[in-house]
mmCIF file of C-alpha atoms in Angstrom:
data_model
loop_
_atom_site.group_PDB
_atom_site.id
_atom_site.type_symbol
_atom_site.label_atom_id
_atom_site.label_comp_id
_atom_site.label_asym_id
_atom_site.label_seq_id
_atom_site.Cartn_x
_atom_site.Cartn_y
_atom_site.Cartn_z
ATOM 1 C CA MET A 4 5.067 17.419 2.243
ATOM 2 C CA LYS A 5 1.426 16.845 3.238
ATOM 3 C CA ARG A 6 1.697 13.185 2.245
ATOM 4 C CA MET A 7 4.805 12.825 4.403
ATOM 5 C CA ILE A 8 2.928 14.355 7.348
ATOM 6 C CA SER A 9 0.140 11.815 6.934
ATOM 7 C CA ILE A 10 2.568 8.865 6.811
ATOM 8 C CA LEU A 11 5.597 9.531 9.025
ATOM 9 C CA PRO A 12 4.120 10.099 12.542
ATOM 10 C CA ALA A 13 2.386 6.701 12.717
ATOM 11 C CA TYR A 14 5.367 5.090 10.985
ATOM 12 C CA TYR A 15 7.712 6.349 13.718
ATOM 13 C CA LEU A 16 5.256 5.454 16.491
ATOM 14 C CA ILE A 17 5.020 1.848 15.319
ATOM 15 C CA HIS A 18 8.811 1.690 15.245
ATOM 16 C CA ILE A 19 8.843 2.625 18.952
ATOM 17 C CA ILE A 20 5.909 0.421 20.020
ATOM 18 C CA TRP A 21 7.391 -2.584 18.232
ATOM 19 C CA LEU A 22 10.299 -2.576 20.694
ATOM 20 C CA ILE A 23 7.930 -3.019 23.654
ATOM 21 C CA PHE A 24 6.907 -6.418 22.309
ATOM 22 C CA ASN A 25 10.377 -7.389 21.069
ATOM 23 C CA ARG A 26 12.774 -6.249 23.778
ATOM 24 C CA LYS A 27 15.208 -9.078 22.970
ATOM 25 C CA MET A 28 15.990 -7.327 19.663
ATOM 26 C CA LEU A 29 16.990 -4.039 21.312
ATOM 27 C CA ALA A 30 20.484 -4.048 19.770
ATOM 28 C CA ASP A 31 19.115 -4.568 16.243
ATOM 29 C CA TRP A 32 16.413 -1.962 16.877
ATOM 30 C CA ILE A 33 18.972 0.675 17.894
ATOM 31 C CA PHE A 34 21.276 -0.201 15.026
ATOM 32 C CA LEU A 35 18.501 0.069 12.429
ATOM 33 C CA THR A 36 16.778 3.163 13.874
ATOM 34 C CA PRO A 37 18.605 5.634 11.558
ATOM 35 C CA ILE A 38 17.509 3.550 8.568
ATOM 36 C CA GLU A 39 13.929 3.538 9.870
ATOM 37 C CA LEU A 40 13.880 7.292 10.522
ATOM 38 C CA LEU A 41 15.054 7.995 6.986
ATOM 39 C CA GLY A 42 12.523 5.533 5.581
ATOM 40 C CA ILE A 43 15.075 3.749 3.412
ATOM 41 C CA GLN A 44 14.917 0.211 4.816
ATOM 42 C CA SER A 45 13.425 -1.101 1.556
ATOM 43 C CA ALA A 46 16.638 -0.061 -0.207
ATOM 44 C CA TYR A 47 18.277 -3.053 1.519
ATOM 45 C CA ASN A 48 16.862 -6.125 -0.230
ATOM 46 C CA THR A 49 17.763 -8.731 2.389
ATOM 47 C CA LEU A 50 16.556 -6.563 5.288
ATOM 48 C CA PHE A 51 12.967 -7.442 4.472
ATOM 49 C CA GLY A 52 11.261 -8.833 7.575
ATOM 50 C CA VAL A 53 14.270 -8.523 9.902
ATOM 51 C CA VAL A 54 12.648 -6.062 12.297
ATOM 52 C CA HIS A 55 9.069 -5.254 11.368
ATOM 53 C CA ASN A 56 7.941 -8.337 9.492
ATOM 54 C CA GLY A 57 7.703 -6.426 6.230
ATOM 55 C CA GLY A 58 5.067 -3.938 7.426
ATOM 56 C CA THR A 59 7.083 -0.763 7.766
ATOM 57 C CA TRP A 60 9.181 -2.032 4.857
ATOM 58 C CA PHE A 61 6.121 -1.495 2.672
ATOM 59 C CA VAL A 62 5.750 2.066 4.005
ATOM 60 C CA SER A 63 9.408 2.633 3.158
ATOM 61 C CA CYS A 64 8.585 1.659 -0.449
ATOM 62 C CA ILE A 65 5.854 4.307 -0.501
ATOM 63 C CA LEU A 66 8.194 6.966 0.891
ATOM 64 C CA ILE A 67 10.829 6.228 -1.755
ATOM 65 C CA CYS A 68 8.168 6.357 -4.483
ATOM 66 C CA TYR A 69 7.014 9.759 -3.213
ATOM 67 C CA PHE A 70 10.624 10.889 -3.340
ATOM 68 C CA ILE A 71 10.968 9.978 -7.038
ATOM 69 C CA TYR A 72 7.482 11.187 -7.998
ATOM 70 C CA PRO A 73 8.604 14.771 -8.862
ATOM 71 C CA LEU A 74 10.901 13.250 -11.500
ATOM 72 C CA ILE A 75 8.059 11.114 -12.893
ATOM 73 C CA HIS A 76 5.689 14.091 -12.821
ATOM 74 C CA GLY A 77 8.199 16.174 -14.765
ATOM 75 C CA ILE A 78 8.376 13.497 -17.458
ATOM 76 C CA LEU A 79 4.583 13.219 -17.617
ATOM 77 C CA LYS A 80 4.128 16.960 -18.146
ATOM 78 C CA LYS A 81 6.463 16.986 -21.152
ATOM 79 C CA THR A 82 5.242 13.882 -22.950
ATOM 80 C CA SER A 83 2.268 13.126 -25.189
ATOM 81 C CA VAL A 84 -0.290 10.368 -24.638
ATOM 82 C CA LYS A 85 1.393 8.320 -27.364
ATOM 83 C CA THR A 86 4.789 8.604 -25.643
ATOM 84 C CA GLN A 87 3.237 7.705 -22.294
ATOM 85 C CA GLY A 88 1.680 4.626 -23.878
ATOM 86 C CA ILE A 89 5.092 3.590 -25.227
ATOM 87 C CA LEU A 90 6.658 4.132 -21.794
ATOM 88 C CA ILE A 91 3.993 1.913 -20.206
ATOM 89 C CA GLY A 92 4.901 -0.819 -22.699
ATOM 90 C CA ILE A 93 8.619 -0.467 -21.884
ATOM 91 C CA VAL A 94 8.011 -0.554 -18.114
ATOM 92 C CA TYR A 95 5.739 -3.588 -18.468
ATOM 93 C CA PHE A 96 8.325 -5.407 -20.586
ATOM 94 C CA ILE A 97 11.092 -4.756 -18.031
ATOM 95 C CA CYS A 98 8.907 -5.955 -15.138
ATOM 96 C CA VAL A 99 7.919 -9.163 -16.945
ATOM 97 C CA TYR A 100 11.264 -9.990 -18.552
ATOM 98 C CA SER A 101 13.199 -9.449 -15.302
ATOM 99 C CA TYR A 102 11.330 -12.323 -13.654
ATOM 100 C CA PHE A 103 12.397 -14.711 -16.402
ATOM 101 C CA VAL A 104 15.993 -13.542 -15.898
ATOM 102 C CA VAL A 105 15.661 -14.241 -12.156
ATOM 103 C CA ASN A 106 14.264 -17.731 -12.806
ATOM 104 C CA ARG A 107 16.838 -18.663 -15.429
ATOM 105 C CA PHE A 108 19.867 -17.700 -13.337
ATOM 106 C CA GLN A 109 18.339 -18.455 -9.921
ATOM 107 C CA LEU A 110 18.817 -14.901 -8.676
ATOM 108 C CA GLU A 111 17.263 -13.183 -5.681
ATOM 109 C CA GLY A 112 13.633 -12.251 -6.383
ATOM 110 C CA ASN A 113 12.558 -8.768 -7.452
ATOM 111 C CA TYR A 114 9.758 -8.430 -4.922
ATOM 112 C CA ALA A 115 11.896 -6.573 -2.394
ATOM 113 C CA ASN A 116 13.905 -4.660 -4.992
ATOM 114 C CA PRO A 117 13.252 -0.870 -4.753
ATOM 115 C CA PHE A 118 14.089 -0.360 -8.440
ATOM 116 C CA PHE A 119 11.278 -2.643 -9.600
ATOM 117 C CA ARG A 120 8.942 -1.173 -6.973
ATOM 118 C CA GLY A 121 9.702 2.196 -8.506
ATOM 119 C CA LEU A 122 8.875 0.846 -11.960
ATOM 120 C CA GLU A 123 5.511 -0.409 -10.713
ATOM 121 C CA PHE A 124 4.831 3.018 -9.237
ATOM 122 C CA ALA A 125 5.818 4.639 -12.535
ATOM 123 C CA PHE A 126 3.469 2.253 -14.380
ATOM 124 C CA GLY A 127 0.557 3.423 -12.217
ATOM 125 C CA SER A 128 1.499 7.088 -12.638
ATOM 126 C CA LEU A 129 1.655 6.745 -16.422
ATOM 127 C CA LEU A 130 -1.678 4.946 -16.496
ATOM 128 C CA ALA A 131 -3.329 7.645 -14.363
ATOM 129 C CA ALA A 132 -1.843 10.407 -16.553
ATOM 130 C CA ILE A 133 -3.351 8.870 -19.682
ATOM 131 C CA LEU A 134 -6.762 8.287 -18.106
ATOM 132 C CA THR A 135 -7.119 11.811 -16.721
ATOM 133 C CA ARG A 136 -6.206 13.633 -19.924
ATOM 134 C CA ASN A 137 -8.995 15.150 -22.051
ATOM 135 C CA ILE A 138 -11.875 12.918 -20.963
ATOM 136 C CA ASP A 139 -15.505 13.989 -20.582
ATOM 137 C CA TRP A 140 -16.145 12.055 -17.381
ATOM 138 C CA LYS A 141 -19.859 12.781 -17.038
ATOM 139 C CA GLU A 142 -20.691 11.402 -20.469
ATOM 140 C CA GLU A 143 -18.367 8.425 -20.092
ATOM 141 C CA LEU A 144 -19.799 7.565 -16.691
ATOM 142 C CA ARG A 145 -23.357 7.759 -17.995
ATOM 143 C CA LYS A 146 -22.591 5.363 -20.851
ATOM 144 C CA LYS A 147 -20.264 2.888 -19.181
ATOM 145 C CA LYS A 148 -21.273 2.727 -15.529
ATOM 146 C CA MET A 149 -23.036 -0.646 -15.526
ATOM 147 C CA PRO A 150 -20.790 -2.430 -18.088
ATOM 148 C CA ALA A 151 -17.716 -1.214 -16.204
ATOM 149 C CA THR A 152 -19.119 -2.434 -12.878
ATOM 150 C CA VAL A 153 -19.781 -5.897 -14.308
ATOM 151 C CA LEU A 154 -16.348 -6.080 -15.930
ATOM 152 C CA CYS A 155 -14.648 -4.996 -12.683
ATOM 153 C CA LEU A 156 -16.407 -7.804 -10.820
ATOM 154 C CA LEU A 157 -15.529 -10.369 -13.488
ATOM 155 C CA LEU A 158 -11.878 -9.302 -13.604
ATOM 156 C CA GLY A 159 -11.695 -9.362 -9.828
ATOM 157 C CA ILE A 160 -13.079 -12.909 -9.726
ATOM 158 C CA PHE A 161 -10.653 -13.970 -12.476
ATOM 159 C CA VAL A 162 -7.637 -12.565 -10.604
ATOM 160 C CA ILE A 163 -8.640 -14.196 -7.308
ATOM 161 C CA ALA A 164 -9.381 -17.545 -8.950
ATOM 162 C CA GLY A 165 -6.198 -17.406 -11.001
ATOM 163 C CA CYS A 166 -3.978 -16.557 -8.036
ATOM 164 C CA TYR A 167 -5.590 -19.403 -6.077
ATOM 165 C CA ARG A 168 -5.273 -21.947 -8.866
ATOM 166 C CA PHE A 169 -1.991 -20.859 -10.477
ATOM 167 C CA GLY A 170 -0.449 -18.896 -7.612
ATOM 168 C CA ARG A 171 2.921 -20.595 -7.966
ATOM 169 C CA LEU A 172 3.254 -20.048 -11.692
ATOM 170 C CA VAL A 173 5.357 -17.010 -12.511
ATOM 171 C CA PHE A 174 3.978 -17.048 -16.047
ATOM 172 C CA PHE A 175 0.433 -16.402 -14.830
ATOM 173 C CA LYS A 176 1.251 -13.973 -12.022
ATOM 174 C CA ILE A 177 3.572 -11.759 -14.024
ATOM 175 C CA ILE A 178 2.272 -11.793 -17.585
ATOM 176 C CA PHE A 179 -1.460 -11.734 -16.853
ATOM 177 C CA CYS A 180 -1.910 -10.150 -13.424
ATOM 178 C CA ILE A 181 -0.314 -6.785 -14.309
ATOM 179 C CA PRO A 182 -2.592 -6.074 -17.307
ATOM 180 C CA ILE A 183 -5.644 -7.473 -15.502
ATOM 181 C CA ILE A 184 -5.093 -5.230 -12.482
ATOM 182 C CA ALA A 185 -4.423 -2.315 -14.850
ATOM 183 C CA GLY A 186 -7.728 -3.112 -16.547
ATOM 184 C CA MET A 187 -9.515 -3.057 -13.205
ATOM 185 C CA ILE A 188 -7.986 0.358 -12.442
ATOM 186 C CA ILE A 189 -9.109 1.694 -15.822
ATOM 187 C CA LEU A 190 -12.638 0.389 -15.391
ATOM 188 C CA SER A 191 -12.844 1.737 -11.831
ATOM 189 C CA PHE A 192 -12.656 5.251 -13.305
ATOM 190 C CA PHE A 193 -16.135 4.661 -14.708
ATOM 191 C CA VAL A 194 -17.696 3.244 -11.540
ATOM 192 C CA ARG A 195 -19.198 5.847 -9.219
ATOM 193 C CA ASN A 196 -21.511 5.607 -6.226
ATOM 194 C CA ARG A 197 -22.381 8.959 -4.677
ATOM 195 C CA PHE A 198 -23.801 7.385 -1.520
ATOM 196 C CA LEU A 199 -20.641 5.432 -0.774
ATOM 197 C CA GLU A 200 -18.348 8.310 -1.760
ATOM 198 C CA ASN A 201 -20.098 10.688 0.662
ATOM 199 C CA SER A 202 -20.492 8.199 3.502
ATOM 200 C CA ARG A 203 -18.822 9.618 6.624
ATOM 201 C CA ILE A 204 -18.411 6.145 8.090
ATOM 202 C CA LEU A 205 -16.555 4.818 5.045
ATOM 203 C CA LEU A 206 -14.439 7.952 4.811
ATOM 204 C CA TYR A 207 -13.457 7.563 8.461
ATOM 205 C CA PHE A 208 -12.595 3.879 8.047
ATOM 206 C CA SER A 209 -10.608 4.807 4.961
ATOM 207 C CA THR A 210 -8.646 7.320 7.035
ATOM 208 C CA ILE A 211 -7.745 4.837 9.764
ATOM 209 C CA SER A 212 -6.976 1.965 7.363
ATOM 210 C CA TYR A 213 -3.298 2.975 7.304
ATOM 211 C CA TYR A 214 -3.049 2.534 11.091
ATOM 212 C CA PHE A 215 -5.085 -0.675 10.879
ATOM 213 C CA PHE A 216 -2.432 -2.070 8.545
ATOM 214 C CA LEU A 217 0.542 -1.030 10.707
ATOM 215 C CA ILE A 218 -0.910 -2.249 14.010
ATOM 216 C CA GLN A 219 -0.954 -5.815 12.685
ATOM 217 C CA LEU A 220 2.814 -5.848 13.256
ATOM 218 C CA PHE A 221 2.302 -6.436 16.977
ATOM 219 C CA LEU A 222 -1.426 -7.236 17.125
ATOM 220 C CA TRP A 223 -1.063 -11.013 17.305
ATOM 221 C CA LYS A 224 0.837 -10.974 20.583
ATOM 222 C CA VAL A 225 -1.794 -8.730 22.156
ATOM 223 C CA SER A 226 -4.622 -10.898 20.816
ATOM 224 C CA SER A 227 -2.975 -14.076 22.119
ATOM 225 C CA ARG A 228 -2.746 -12.643 25.629
ATOM 226 C CA VAL A 229 -6.384 -11.559 25.559
ATOM 227 C CA MET A 230 -7.437 -15.017 24.336
ATOM 228 C CA LYS A 231 -5.564 -16.654 27.216
ATOM 229 C CA LEU A 232 -7.137 -14.322 29.757
ATOM 230 C CA LEU A 233 -10.621 -15.077 28.429
ATOM 231 C CA HIS A 234 -9.868 -18.805 27.979
ATOM 232 C CA LEU A 235 -10.975 -18.772 24.348
ATOM 233 C CA SER A 236 -9.505 -20.885 21.570
ATOM 234 C CA ARG A 237 -11.990 -21.080 18.679
ATOM 235 C CA ASN A 238 -11.009 -19.421 15.403
ATOM 236 C CA ARG A 239 -14.123 -17.251 15.228
ATOM 237 C CA TYR A 240 -13.239 -15.710 18.598
ATOM 238 C CA LYS A 241 -9.675 -15.162 17.451
ATOM 239 C CA ILE A 242 -10.923 -13.289 14.387
ATOM 240 C CA MET A 243 -13.446 -11.221 16.358
ATOM 241 C CA ILE A 244 -11.018 -10.290 19.136
ATOM 242 C CA SER A 245 -8.125 -9.522 16.782
ATOM 243 C CA PHE A 246 -10.324 -7.365 14.550
ATOM 244 C CA SER A 247 -11.817 -5.497 17.510
ATOM 245 C CA ILE A 248 -8.434 -4.795 19.094
ATOM 246 C CA CYS A 249 -6.916 -3.683 15.795
ATOM 247 C CA LEU A 250 -9.865 -1.382 15.102
ATOM 248 C CA ALA A 251 -9.813 0.112 18.617
ATOM 249 C CA LEU A 252 -6.059 0.755 18.521
ATOM 250 C CA SER A 253 -6.355 2.284 15.037
ATOM 251 C CA ILE A 254 -8.968 4.760 16.291
ATOM 252 C CA LEU A 255 -6.919 5.624 19.392
ATOM 253 C CA ILE A 256 -3.730 6.247 17.425
ATOM 254 C CA TYR A 257 -5.537 8.353 14.856
ATOM 255 C CA GLU A 258 -7.580 10.454 17.292
ATOM 256 C CA PHE A 259 -5.045 11.009 20.079
ATOM 257 C CA PHE A 260 -1.697 10.850 18.298
ATOM 258 C CA ASP A 261 -1.725 11.254 14.543
ATOM 259 C CA LYS A 262 -4.566 13.755 14.155
ATOM 260 C CA PRO A 263 -3.187 16.348 16.639
ATOM 261 C CA ILE A 264 0.331 16.067 15.184
ATOM 262 C CA ARG A 265 -0.971 16.446 11.642
ATOM 263 C CA LYS A 266 -2.920 19.591 12.547
ATOM 264 C CA LYS A 267 0.093 21.183 14.230
ATOM 265 C CA ALA A 268 2.356 20.305 11.301
ATOM 266 C CA GLU A 269 -0.110 21.693 8.745
ATOM 267 C CA ASN A 270 -0.525 24.921 10.749
ATOM 268 C CA PHE A 271 3.245 25.268 10.950
ATOM 269 C CA ILE A 272 3.607 24.848 7.175
ATOM 270 C CA GLN A 273 0.852 27.386 6.499
ATOM 271 C CA LYS A 274 2.552 29.956 8.717
ATOM 272 C CA LYS A 275 5.856 29.427 6.907
ATOM 273 C CA GLN A 276 4.156 29.957 3.561
#
């Protein structure tokens, strides 16, 4: 419930604000509002990008994953590490093999398919369950901090270079990227920086990053108008102005809309309990 409170208010607000900049799509907006309110737009594969350019579609994926998490959690509690490892292998096989099926028969891609999104979520949940079971973190961190940091950097460089060089090859993206990203997640468990973890500035930016992501859905129209008013056209000014506007709007939405609503909702839940 707390996760829903942190996600839904801004999600609904963006749905409303989007209409201000896209009044010509009023009929579609009204027609799709029930789907948006329920957070199930990602259940419709071909709806991707129709209204919100894929932004709130991604949030819908998260909401559906939270909905199925209790089922995944129940499975995790009743299974051993060995069984969880086998399940990871099965999920990985399905994710990889399905792309070859799509390519062979020229089917619609799996990217916008909620079933495969759910499998990816399950993969991450299984991986986290294995990593957090019976591990002496202090000793492991002491031994593996520097090697893990170096490996994380190397894997990150490899993924970026590979996606740039072989971005169009399904073979590379599917077979290698999933285990490489999983490896980066595993190694990140052993990388700690107390200064960064306790930094109030980073924690604040982390909090508003969700709003920063959503505001991009209508940011470009606002930035274009500001650029015209200031008679600016260079790319560096576009980047600076767009970033500044997005950051300012993120702070405003968080401080004056989302934060007060979240506090009231949490107080209401506490009283009910």
